[in-house]
Short mmCIF file of N, CA and C in Angstrom, two decimals:
data_model
loop_
_atom_site.label_atom_id
_atom_site.label_comp_id
_atom_site.label_asym_id
_atom_site.label_seq_id
_atom_site.Cartn_x
_atom_site.Cartn_y
_atom_site.Cartn_z
N UNK A 1 16.65 -39.37 3.97
CA UNK A 1 16.43 -38.88 2.62
C UNK A 1 15.17 -38.00 2.58
N UNK A 2 14.11 -38.38 3.33
CA UNK A 2 12.87 -37.62 3.33
C UNK A 2 13.10 -36.19 3.86
N UNK A 3 13.94 -36.05 4.88
CA UNK A 3 14.23 -34.70 5.43
C UNK A 3 14.89 -33.83 4.39
N UNK A 4 15.81 -34.42 3.65
CA UNK A 4 16.49 -33.67 2.57
C UNK A 4 15.49 -33.21 1.53
N UNK A 5 14.59 -34.12 1.10
CA UNK A 5 13.59 -33.76 0.09
C UNK A 5 12.66 -32.68 0.59
N UNK A 6 12.24 -32.78 1.84
CA UNK A 6 11.38 -31.75 2.44
C UNK A 6 12.09 -30.37 2.43
N UNK A 7 13.37 -30.35 2.75
CA UNK A 7 14.12 -29.15 2.72
C UNK A 7 14.17 -28.53 1.32
N UNK A 8 14.34 -29.38 0.31
CA UNK A 8 14.37 -28.89 -1.09
C UNK A 8 13.01 -28.32 -1.51
N UNK A 9 11.92 -28.95 -1.04
CA UNK A 9 10.57 -28.44 -1.38
C UNK A 9 10.39 -27.07 -0.80
N UNK A 10 10.74 -26.89 0.48
CA UNK A 10 10.61 -25.60 1.17
C UNK A 10 11.45 -24.56 0.44
N UNK A 11 12.64 -24.91 0.05
CA UNK A 11 13.57 -24.00 -0.65
C UNK A 11 12.95 -23.56 -2.00
N UNK A 12 12.37 -24.49 -2.74
CA UNK A 12 11.79 -24.13 -4.03
C UNK A 12 10.57 -23.23 -3.85
N UNK A 13 9.75 -23.51 -2.85
CA UNK A 13 8.57 -22.68 -2.61
C UNK A 13 8.98 -21.27 -2.18
N UNK A 14 9.96 -21.19 -1.31
CA UNK A 14 10.46 -19.87 -0.86
C UNK A 14 11.02 -19.05 -2.04
N UNK A 15 11.76 -19.70 -2.90
CA UNK A 15 12.35 -19.04 -4.05
C UNK A 15 11.27 -18.55 -5.00
N UNK A 16 10.23 -19.42 -5.21
CA UNK A 16 9.14 -19.02 -6.10
C UNK A 16 8.39 -17.82 -5.58
N UNK A 17 8.12 -17.77 -4.27
CA UNK A 17 7.41 -16.64 -3.70
C UNK A 17 8.25 -15.36 -3.80
N UNK A 18 9.53 -15.48 -3.57
CA UNK A 18 10.44 -14.33 -3.68
C UNK A 18 10.45 -13.78 -5.11
N UNK A 19 10.55 -14.65 -6.09
CA UNK A 19 10.59 -14.21 -7.47
C UNK A 19 9.29 -13.59 -7.91
N UNK A 20 8.16 -14.14 -7.47
CA UNK A 20 6.89 -13.56 -7.82
C UNK A 20 6.70 -12.17 -7.20
N UNK A 21 7.10 -12.02 -5.98
CA UNK A 21 7.02 -10.71 -5.34
C UNK A 21 7.93 -9.71 -6.03
N UNK A 22 9.10 -10.15 -6.44
CA UNK A 22 10.04 -9.27 -7.11
C UNK A 22 9.48 -8.77 -8.43
N UNK A 23 8.70 -9.58 -9.12
CA UNK A 23 8.07 -9.20 -10.37
C UNK A 23 6.78 -8.42 -10.18
N UNK A 24 6.40 -8.16 -8.91
CA UNK A 24 5.16 -7.42 -8.64
C UNK A 24 3.91 -8.25 -8.58
N UNK A 25 4.09 -9.55 -8.42
CA UNK A 25 2.97 -10.46 -8.31
C UNK A 25 2.42 -10.51 -6.93
N UNK A 26 1.18 -10.97 -6.81
CA UNK A 26 0.49 -11.14 -5.54
C UNK A 26 0.65 -12.58 -5.10
N UNK A 27 1.15 -12.80 -3.93
CA UNK A 27 1.43 -14.15 -3.45
C UNK A 27 0.39 -14.65 -2.42
N UNK A 28 -0.66 -13.87 -2.25
CA UNK A 28 -1.70 -14.31 -1.28
C UNK A 28 -1.63 -13.54 0.03
N UNK A 29 -2.62 -13.78 0.85
CA UNK A 29 -2.66 -13.10 2.14
C UNK A 29 -3.50 -11.87 2.08
N UNK A 30 -3.57 -11.16 3.19
CA UNK A 30 -4.43 -9.97 3.27
C UNK A 30 -3.62 -8.68 3.22
N UNK A 31 -2.34 -8.74 3.09
CA UNK A 31 -1.51 -7.52 3.12
C UNK A 31 -1.41 -6.91 1.71
N UNK A 32 -2.45 -6.26 1.29
CA UNK A 32 -2.48 -5.58 0.03
C UNK A 32 -2.19 -4.10 0.30
N UNK A 33 -1.12 -3.53 -0.24
CA UNK A 33 -0.81 -2.14 0.08
C UNK A 33 -1.91 -1.20 -0.38
N UNK A 34 -2.17 -0.17 0.44
CA UNK A 34 -3.18 0.79 0.09
C UNK A 34 -2.76 1.48 -1.20
N UNK A 35 -3.71 1.67 -2.08
CA UNK A 35 -3.43 2.27 -3.38
C UNK A 35 -3.25 1.20 -4.47
N UNK A 36 -3.29 -0.04 -4.11
CA UNK A 36 -3.15 -1.12 -5.05
C UNK A 36 -4.38 -2.05 -4.94
N UNK A 37 -4.56 -2.80 -6.05
CA UNK A 37 -5.63 -3.82 -6.05
C UNK A 37 -5.06 -5.04 -6.72
N UNK A 38 -5.66 -6.19 -6.45
CA UNK A 38 -5.21 -7.45 -7.01
C UNK A 38 -6.03 -7.75 -8.24
N UNK A 39 -5.37 -8.06 -9.34
CA UNK A 39 -6.02 -8.36 -10.58
C UNK A 39 -5.58 -9.78 -10.98
N UNK A 40 -6.54 -10.62 -11.36
CA UNK A 40 -6.22 -11.99 -11.76
C UNK A 40 -6.35 -12.93 -10.57
N UNK A 41 -6.22 -14.21 -10.87
CA UNK A 41 -6.36 -15.23 -9.84
C UNK A 41 -5.21 -16.23 -9.97
N UNK A 42 -4.86 -16.84 -8.85
CA UNK A 42 -3.85 -17.88 -8.82
C UNK A 42 -2.50 -17.40 -9.28
N UNK A 43 -1.91 -18.11 -10.16
CA UNK A 43 -0.53 -17.78 -10.66
C UNK A 43 -0.52 -16.45 -11.42
N UNK A 44 -1.65 -16.04 -11.96
CA UNK A 44 -1.69 -14.83 -12.75
C UNK A 44 -1.99 -13.60 -11.92
N UNK A 45 -2.20 -13.69 -10.63
CA UNK A 45 -2.53 -12.58 -9.77
C UNK A 45 -1.36 -11.60 -9.67
N UNK A 46 -1.68 -10.31 -9.83
CA UNK A 46 -0.64 -9.28 -9.67
C UNK A 46 -1.27 -8.01 -9.14
N UNK A 47 -0.44 -7.09 -8.68
CA UNK A 47 -0.89 -5.79 -8.19
C UNK A 47 -1.00 -4.81 -9.35
N UNK A 48 -2.05 -3.96 -9.26
CA UNK A 48 -2.22 -2.85 -10.17
C UNK A 48 -2.65 -1.64 -9.34
N UNK A 49 -2.30 -0.45 -9.78
CA UNK A 49 -2.76 0.73 -9.05
C UNK A 49 -4.24 0.87 -9.06
N UNK A 50 -4.82 1.30 -7.97
CA UNK A 50 -6.23 1.53 -7.88
C UNK A 50 -6.46 3.03 -7.95
N UNK A 51 -7.08 3.53 -9.05
CA UNK A 51 -7.22 4.95 -9.24
C UNK A 51 -7.99 5.68 -8.13
N UNK A 52 -8.97 5.03 -7.56
CA UNK A 52 -9.74 5.65 -6.49
C UNK A 52 -8.88 5.86 -5.27
N UNK A 53 -8.10 4.86 -4.93
CA UNK A 53 -7.25 4.98 -3.73
C UNK A 53 -6.07 5.95 -3.99
N UNK A 54 -5.65 6.05 -5.23
CA UNK A 54 -4.58 6.99 -5.53
C UNK A 54 -5.01 8.42 -5.38
N UNK A 55 -6.34 8.69 -5.43
CA UNK A 55 -6.86 10.03 -5.18
C UNK A 55 -6.43 10.51 -3.78
N UNK A 56 -6.48 9.60 -2.85
CA UNK A 56 -6.15 9.96 -1.46
C UNK A 56 -4.66 10.35 -1.38
N UNK A 57 -3.78 9.54 -2.04
CA UNK A 57 -2.36 9.88 -2.04
C UNK A 57 -2.12 11.23 -2.75
N UNK A 58 -2.84 11.47 -3.85
CA UNK A 58 -2.69 12.72 -4.56
C UNK A 58 -3.11 13.90 -3.68
N UNK A 59 -4.19 13.73 -2.95
CA UNK A 59 -4.66 14.78 -2.06
C UNK A 59 -3.67 15.04 -0.93
N UNK A 60 -3.07 13.96 -0.38
CA UNK A 60 -2.07 14.14 0.68
C UNK A 60 -0.86 14.88 0.12
N UNK A 61 -0.40 14.47 -1.05
CA UNK A 61 0.74 15.14 -1.66
C UNK A 61 0.45 16.60 -1.94
N UNK A 62 -0.77 16.91 -2.39
CA UNK A 62 -1.14 18.30 -2.64
C UNK A 62 -1.14 19.12 -1.35
N UNK A 63 -1.74 18.56 -0.30
CA UNK A 63 -1.80 19.28 0.98
C UNK A 63 -0.37 19.51 1.55
N UNK A 64 0.48 18.52 1.41
CA UNK A 64 1.82 18.66 1.95
C UNK A 64 2.65 19.66 1.12
N UNK A 65 2.36 19.84 -0.14
CA UNK A 65 3.10 20.81 -0.92
C UNK A 65 2.64 22.23 -0.60
N UNK A 66 1.36 22.38 -0.27
CA UNK A 66 0.81 23.72 0.05
C UNK A 66 1.30 24.15 1.44
N UNK A 67 1.29 23.19 2.37
CA UNK A 67 1.74 23.50 3.76
C UNK A 67 3.00 22.73 4.04
N UNK A 68 3.90 23.32 4.76
CA UNK A 68 5.08 22.57 5.15
C UNK A 68 4.73 21.36 6.01
N UNK A 69 5.57 20.37 6.02
CA UNK A 69 5.28 19.11 6.73
C UNK A 69 4.98 19.37 8.20
N UNK A 70 5.55 20.43 8.78
CA UNK A 70 5.31 20.73 10.19
C UNK A 70 3.86 21.11 10.44
N UNK A 71 3.18 21.68 9.43
CA UNK A 71 1.83 22.16 9.61
C UNK A 71 0.79 21.28 8.94
N UNK A 72 1.20 20.16 8.37
CA UNK A 72 0.23 19.23 7.74
C UNK A 72 -0.61 18.57 8.82
N UNK A 73 -1.90 18.61 8.69
CA UNK A 73 -2.80 18.05 9.69
C UNK A 73 -3.53 16.80 9.19
N UNK A 74 -3.10 15.61 9.60
CA UNK A 74 -3.83 14.40 9.18
C UNK A 74 -5.29 14.38 9.69
N UNK A 75 -5.54 14.98 10.84
CA UNK A 75 -6.90 14.98 11.39
C UNK A 75 -7.83 15.80 10.49
N UNK A 76 -7.40 16.97 10.04
CA UNK A 76 -8.20 17.80 9.17
C UNK A 76 -8.44 17.14 7.83
N UNK A 77 -7.40 16.49 7.30
CA UNK A 77 -7.56 15.83 5.99
C UNK A 77 -8.49 14.62 6.10
N UNK A 78 -8.45 13.89 7.20
CA UNK A 78 -9.36 12.76 7.42
C UNK A 78 -10.79 13.27 7.47
N UNK A 79 -11.00 14.41 8.12
CA UNK A 79 -12.36 14.99 8.20
C UNK A 79 -12.81 15.46 6.79
N UNK A 80 -11.91 16.03 6.04
CA UNK A 80 -12.25 16.50 4.70
C UNK A 80 -12.63 15.31 3.80
N UNK A 81 -11.86 14.24 3.86
CA UNK A 81 -12.15 13.06 3.07
C UNK A 81 -13.54 12.49 3.40
N UNK A 82 -13.87 12.47 4.68
CA UNK A 82 -15.18 11.96 5.11
C UNK A 82 -16.28 12.88 4.55
N UNK A 83 -16.07 14.19 4.60
CA UNK A 83 -17.05 15.11 4.07
C UNK A 83 -17.25 14.96 2.54
N UNK A 84 -16.15 14.62 1.85
CA UNK A 84 -16.22 14.43 0.40
C UNK A 84 -16.81 13.07 0.04
N UNK A 85 -16.95 12.18 1.05
CA UNK A 85 -17.49 10.85 0.76
C UNK A 85 -16.46 9.87 0.32
N UNK A 86 -15.22 10.10 0.65
CA UNK A 86 -14.13 9.17 0.30
C UNK A 86 -13.80 8.39 1.53
N UNK A 87 -13.95 7.05 1.46
CA UNK A 87 -13.73 6.17 2.59
C UNK A 87 -12.66 5.13 2.29
N UNK A 88 -12.22 4.43 3.34
CA UNK A 88 -11.20 3.43 3.14
C UNK A 88 -11.78 2.19 2.46
N UNK A 89 -10.98 1.18 2.23
CA UNK A 89 -11.44 -0.04 1.50
C UNK A 89 -12.63 -0.68 2.15
N UNK A 90 -12.72 -0.64 3.44
CA UNK A 90 -13.83 -1.31 4.15
C UNK A 90 -15.09 -0.41 4.20
N UNK A 91 -14.99 0.79 3.68
CA UNK A 91 -16.16 1.69 3.68
C UNK A 91 -16.28 2.53 4.94
N UNK A 92 -15.24 2.54 5.75
CA UNK A 92 -15.21 3.34 6.98
C UNK A 92 -14.47 4.64 6.73
N UNK A 93 -14.78 5.68 7.53
CA UNK A 93 -14.06 6.93 7.41
C UNK A 93 -12.55 6.72 7.75
N UNK A 94 -11.69 7.52 7.13
CA UNK A 94 -10.29 7.48 7.46
C UNK A 94 -10.05 8.05 8.84
N UNK A 95 -9.07 7.50 9.49
CA UNK A 95 -8.65 7.98 10.82
C UNK A 95 -7.33 8.75 10.61
N UNK A 96 -7.06 9.68 11.52
CA UNK A 96 -5.88 10.51 11.37
C UNK A 96 -4.58 9.70 11.37
N UNK A 97 -4.56 8.59 12.11
CA UNK A 97 -3.29 7.84 12.11
C UNK A 97 -3.07 7.12 10.77
N UNK A 98 -4.14 6.77 10.04
CA UNK A 98 -4.01 6.20 8.71
C UNK A 98 -3.47 7.23 7.75
N UNK A 99 -4.00 8.46 7.81
CA UNK A 99 -3.53 9.53 6.96
C UNK A 99 -2.06 9.85 7.26
N UNK A 100 -1.68 9.86 8.53
CA UNK A 100 -0.29 10.15 8.92
C UNK A 100 0.64 9.05 8.35
N UNK A 101 0.17 7.79 8.40
CA UNK A 101 1.01 6.69 7.85
C UNK A 101 1.18 6.84 6.34
N UNK A 102 0.09 7.22 5.66
CA UNK A 102 0.18 7.40 4.23
C UNK A 102 1.05 8.63 3.89
N UNK A 103 1.02 9.64 4.71
CA UNK A 103 1.86 10.82 4.51
C UNK A 103 3.36 10.43 4.59
N UNK A 104 3.68 9.50 5.49
CA UNK A 104 5.07 9.04 5.59
C UNK A 104 5.47 8.35 4.28
N UNK A 105 4.59 7.54 3.71
CA UNK A 105 4.86 6.88 2.43
C UNK A 105 5.08 7.89 1.34
N UNK A 106 4.24 8.96 1.32
CA UNK A 106 4.38 9.99 0.31
C UNK A 106 5.72 10.69 0.43
N UNK A 107 6.08 11.01 1.68
CA UNK A 107 7.39 11.67 1.90
C UNK A 107 8.55 10.77 1.45
N UNK A 108 8.45 9.50 1.74
CA UNK A 108 9.51 8.55 1.32
C UNK A 108 9.60 8.45 -0.18
N UNK A 109 8.44 8.39 -0.87
CA UNK A 109 8.44 8.31 -2.33
C UNK A 109 9.00 9.59 -2.93
N UNK A 110 8.67 10.75 -2.37
CA UNK A 110 9.16 12.00 -2.89
C UNK A 110 10.67 12.10 -2.69
N UNK A 111 11.14 11.68 -1.53
CA UNK A 111 12.60 11.70 -1.24
C UNK A 111 13.33 10.78 -2.17
N UNK A 112 12.74 9.59 -2.47
CA UNK A 112 13.35 8.62 -3.35
C UNK A 112 13.43 9.15 -4.78
N UNK A 113 12.39 9.83 -5.21
CA UNK A 113 12.34 10.40 -6.59
C UNK A 113 13.35 11.54 -6.73
N UNK A 114 13.47 12.38 -5.71
CA UNK A 114 14.39 13.49 -5.77
C UNK A 114 15.86 13.03 -5.69
N UNK A 115 16.08 11.91 -5.01
CA UNK A 115 17.45 11.37 -4.90
C UNK A 115 17.84 10.62 -6.21
N UNK A 116 16.85 9.99 -6.83
CA UNK A 116 17.15 9.17 -8.01
C UNK A 116 16.97 9.83 -9.26
#
C-alpha cells in the first residue's frame, strides 16, 4: 500500500509542476531564460520580462534586419555590447557563442510570428 501511495504523491507533484510551468510560473532551479526575471517567492513566483535584458534581444533583431543572416556577426555584436557597458546577468562580457544562441531564439520567434 505504501508503494501505491508514494506513486500517487509523485504523480501529484509532477502534475503540479507541469501546470505551474504551463501558466508561466517559476518552479525553482537555476534555469531562468535570458530576458526573463523571477518575481515573487514560493507558490507566487512567476516569470516576467526583464527590460534590460530585452535590450540585447532588440539589438540582435535590429542587426539581423539590417544585415542578412549570412552576414550577421555575433563576435562584433558581443564587442559592441561590451563597449556600451551591457553585460550578462553575472556582470561578465557577452561571448560570441551566447549572442549566436540568442540570435537563434530571435530567428525562431520571428518565424513563429510570421507563420502565426
